[in-house]
């Protein structure tokens, strides 16, 4: 399991982070941070609501305080986005296959 590293928390956020840890528990916090990193469907606001965080700075301090592995970037998706942006900035038309991420295509099990 990922762990909390108290040295990463700035002094002015320690009380707030400790209150969140006592209220939610490390397991729930790590679960939400992992979801935030892994899924484009979970954004900062979702995590803040779930963990009852009121200030954006507290959210970022919390994320920084936990040693949670981030998933590897999707190199194919990054290449698609770069090519799409290059075409847009050059004023060219973007082909249909570059307009949507591969994850949006329908898959048959």
mmCIF file of C-alpha atoms in Angstrom:
data_model
loop_
_atom_site.group_PDB
_atom_site.id
_atom_site.type_symbol
_atom_site.label_atom_id
_atom_site.label_comp_id
_atom_site.label_asym_id
_atom_site.label_seq_id
_atom_site.Cartn_x
_atom_site.Cartn_y
_atom_site.Cartn_z
ATOM 1 C CA UNK A 1 0.000 0.000 0.000
ATOM 2 C CA UNK A 2 1.130 3.526 -0.632
ATOM 3 C CA UNK A 3 2.155 5.440 2.415
ATOM 4 C CA UNK A 4 1.824 8.857 3.962
ATOM 5 C CA UNK A 5 5.065 10.843 4.144
ATOM 6 C CA UNK A 6 4.574 13.613 6.720
ATOM 7 C CA UNK A 7 7.790 15.439 5.743
ATOM 8 C CA UNK A 8 6.162 16.383 2.431
ATOM 9 C CA UNK A 9 3.430 18.427 4.120
ATOM 10 C CA UNK A 10 4.110 22.116 4.697
ATOM 11 C CA UNK A 11 3.538 23.270 8.291
ATOM 12 C CA UNK A 12 0.527 25.448 7.461
ATOM 13 C CA UNK A 13 -1.334 22.418 6.022
ATOM 14 C CA UNK A 14 -0.473 19.827 8.697
ATOM 15 C CA UNK A 15 -3.588 20.318 10.821
ATOM 16 C CA UNK A 16 -5.921 20.122 7.808
ATOM 17 C CA UNK A 17 -4.200 17.024 6.402
ATOM 18 C CA UNK A 18 -4.294 15.324 9.809
ATOM 19 C CA UNK A 19 -8.011 16.101 10.140
ATOM 20 C CA UNK A 20 -8.673 14.529 6.723
ATOM 21 C CA UNK A 21 -6.594 11.466 7.660
ATOM 22 C CA UNK A 22 -8.520 11.022 10.915
ATOM 23 C CA UNK A 23 -11.873 11.509 9.224
ATOM 24 C CA UNK A 24 -11.272 9.378 6.107
ATOM 25 C CA UNK A 25 -8.373 7.031 6.858
ATOM 26 C CA UNK A 26 -5.268 6.423 4.780
ATOM 27 C CA UNK A 27 -6.828 3.596 2.775
ATOM 28 C CA UNK A 28 -9.679 5.763 1.470
ATOM 29 C CA UNK A 29 -7.325 8.658 0.713
ATOM 30 C CA UNK A 30 -4.933 6.442 -1.248
ATOM 31 C CA UNK A 31 -7.861 4.884 -3.116
ATOM 32 C CA UNK A 32 -9.085 8.311 -4.262
ATOM 33 C CA UNK A 33 -5.603 9.499 -5.223
ATOM 34 C CA UNK A 34 -5.085 6.316 -7.269
ATOM 35 C CA UNK A 35 -8.435 6.890 -9.005
ATOM 36 C CA UNK A 36 -7.446 10.497 -9.717
ATOM 37 C CA UNK A 37 -4.205 9.383 -11.365
ATOM 38 C CA UNK A 38 -5.640 6.396 -13.221
ATOM 39 C CA UNK A 39 -8.945 7.588 -14.623
ATOM 40 C CA UNK A 40 -9.779 10.582 -16.772
ATOM 41 C CA UNK A 41 -13.321 10.269 -15.378
ATOM 42 C CA UNK A 42 -12.158 11.196 -11.859
ATOM 43 C CA UNK A 43 -11.049 14.779 -11.547
ATOM 44 C CA UNK A 44 -9.826 16.990 -8.731
ATOM 45 C CA UNK A 45 -13.347 18.093 -7.795
ATOM 46 C CA UNK A 46 -14.523 14.485 -7.406
ATOM 47 C CA UNK A 47 -11.696 13.762 -4.972
ATOM 48 C CA UNK A 48 -12.288 16.977 -3.047
ATOM 49 C CA UNK A 49 -15.979 16.170 -2.629
ATOM 50 C CA UNK A 50 -15.337 12.546 -1.660
ATOM 51 C CA UNK A 51 -12.711 13.442 0.942
ATOM 52 C CA UNK A 52 -14.513 16.598 2.117
ATOM 53 C CA UNK A 53 -11.662 18.944 1.176
ATOM 54 C CA UNK A 54 -12.580 22.628 1.063
ATOM 55 C CA UNK A 55 -9.483 24.246 -0.444
ATOM 56 C CA UNK A 56 -7.548 23.439 -3.609
ATOM 57 C CA UNK A 57 -4.221 23.916 -1.842
ATOM 58 C CA UNK A 58 -5.156 21.256 0.679
ATOM 59 C CA UNK A 59 -5.919 18.861 -2.166
ATOM 60 C CA UNK A 60 -2.499 19.367 -3.742
ATOM 61 C CA UNK A 61 -0.741 19.056 -0.386
ATOM 62 C CA UNK A 62 -2.592 15.802 0.225
ATOM 63 C CA UNK A 63 -1.604 14.413 -3.171
ATOM 64 C CA UNK A 64 1.994 15.418 -2.560
ATOM 65 C CA UNK A 65 2.012 13.870 0.933
ATOM 66 C CA UNK A 66 1.182 10.359 -0.287
ATOM 67 C CA UNK A 67 3.585 8.167 -2.200
ATOM 68 C CA UNK A 68 1.198 6.800 -4.837
ATOM 69 C CA UNK A 69 2.440 5.325 -8.092
ATOM 70 C CA UNK A 70 1.151 6.999 -11.208
ATOM 71 C CA UNK A 71 0.247 4.834 -14.188
ATOM 72 C CA UNK A 72 2.567 4.959 -17.188
ATOM 73 C CA UNK A 73 1.496 7.472 -19.850
ATOM 74 C CA UNK A 74 -0.234 6.115 -22.944
ATOM 75 C CA UNK A 75 2.337 6.804 -25.665
ATOM 76 C CA UNK A 76 -0.123 6.058 -28.494
ATOM 77 C CA UNK A 77 -2.643 8.536 -27.066
ATOM 78 C CA UNK A 78 0.038 11.200 -26.566
ATOM 79 C CA UNK A 79 1.188 10.765 -30.178
ATOM 80 C CA UNK A 80 -2.433 11.076 -31.390
ATOM 81 C CA UNK A 81 -2.906 14.297 -29.424
ATOM 82 C CA UNK A 82 0.362 15.775 -30.692
ATOM 83 C CA UNK A 83 -0.513 14.993 -34.311
ATOM 84 C CA UNK A 84 -4.011 16.414 -33.895
ATOM 85 C CA UNK A 85 -2.640 19.643 -32.385
ATOM 86 C CA UNK A 86 -0.020 19.931 -35.128
ATOM 87 C CA UNK A 87 -2.714 19.674 -37.799
ATOM 88 C CA UNK A 88 -4.961 22.176 -36.013
ATOM 89 C CA UNK A 89 -2.166 24.706 -35.564
ATOM 90 C CA UNK A 90 -1.193 24.313 -39.231
ATOM 91 C CA UNK A 91 -4.799 25.065 -40.213
ATOM 92 C CA UNK A 92 -5.312 21.617 -41.716
ATOM 93 C CA UNK A 93 -8.276 19.319 -41.340
ATOM 94 C CA UNK A 94 -7.980 16.649 -38.674
ATOM 95 C CA UNK A 95 -8.921 13.167 -39.934
ATOM 96 C CA UNK A 96 -11.779 11.391 -38.165
ATOM 97 C CA UNK A 97 -9.472 8.755 -36.663
ATOM 98 C CA UNK A 98 -7.468 11.449 -34.842
ATOM 99 C CA UNK A 99 -10.477 13.281 -33.421
ATOM 100 C CA UNK A 100 -11.324 10.649 -30.799
ATOM 101 C CA UNK A 101 -9.102 8.692 -28.415
ATOM 102 C CA UNK A 102 -8.861 4.960 -29.060
ATOM 103 C CA UNK A 103 -10.527 4.364 -25.687
ATOM 104 C CA UNK A 104 -13.737 5.873 -27.086
ATOM 105 C CA UNK A 105 -14.115 3.218 -29.774
ATOM 106 C CA UNK A 106 -16.640 0.500 -29.219
ATOM 107 C CA UNK A 107 -15.116 -2.803 -28.175
ATOM 108 C CA UNK A 108 -16.691 -6.203 -28.523
ATOM 109 C CA UNK A 109 -15.889 -8.720 -25.788
#
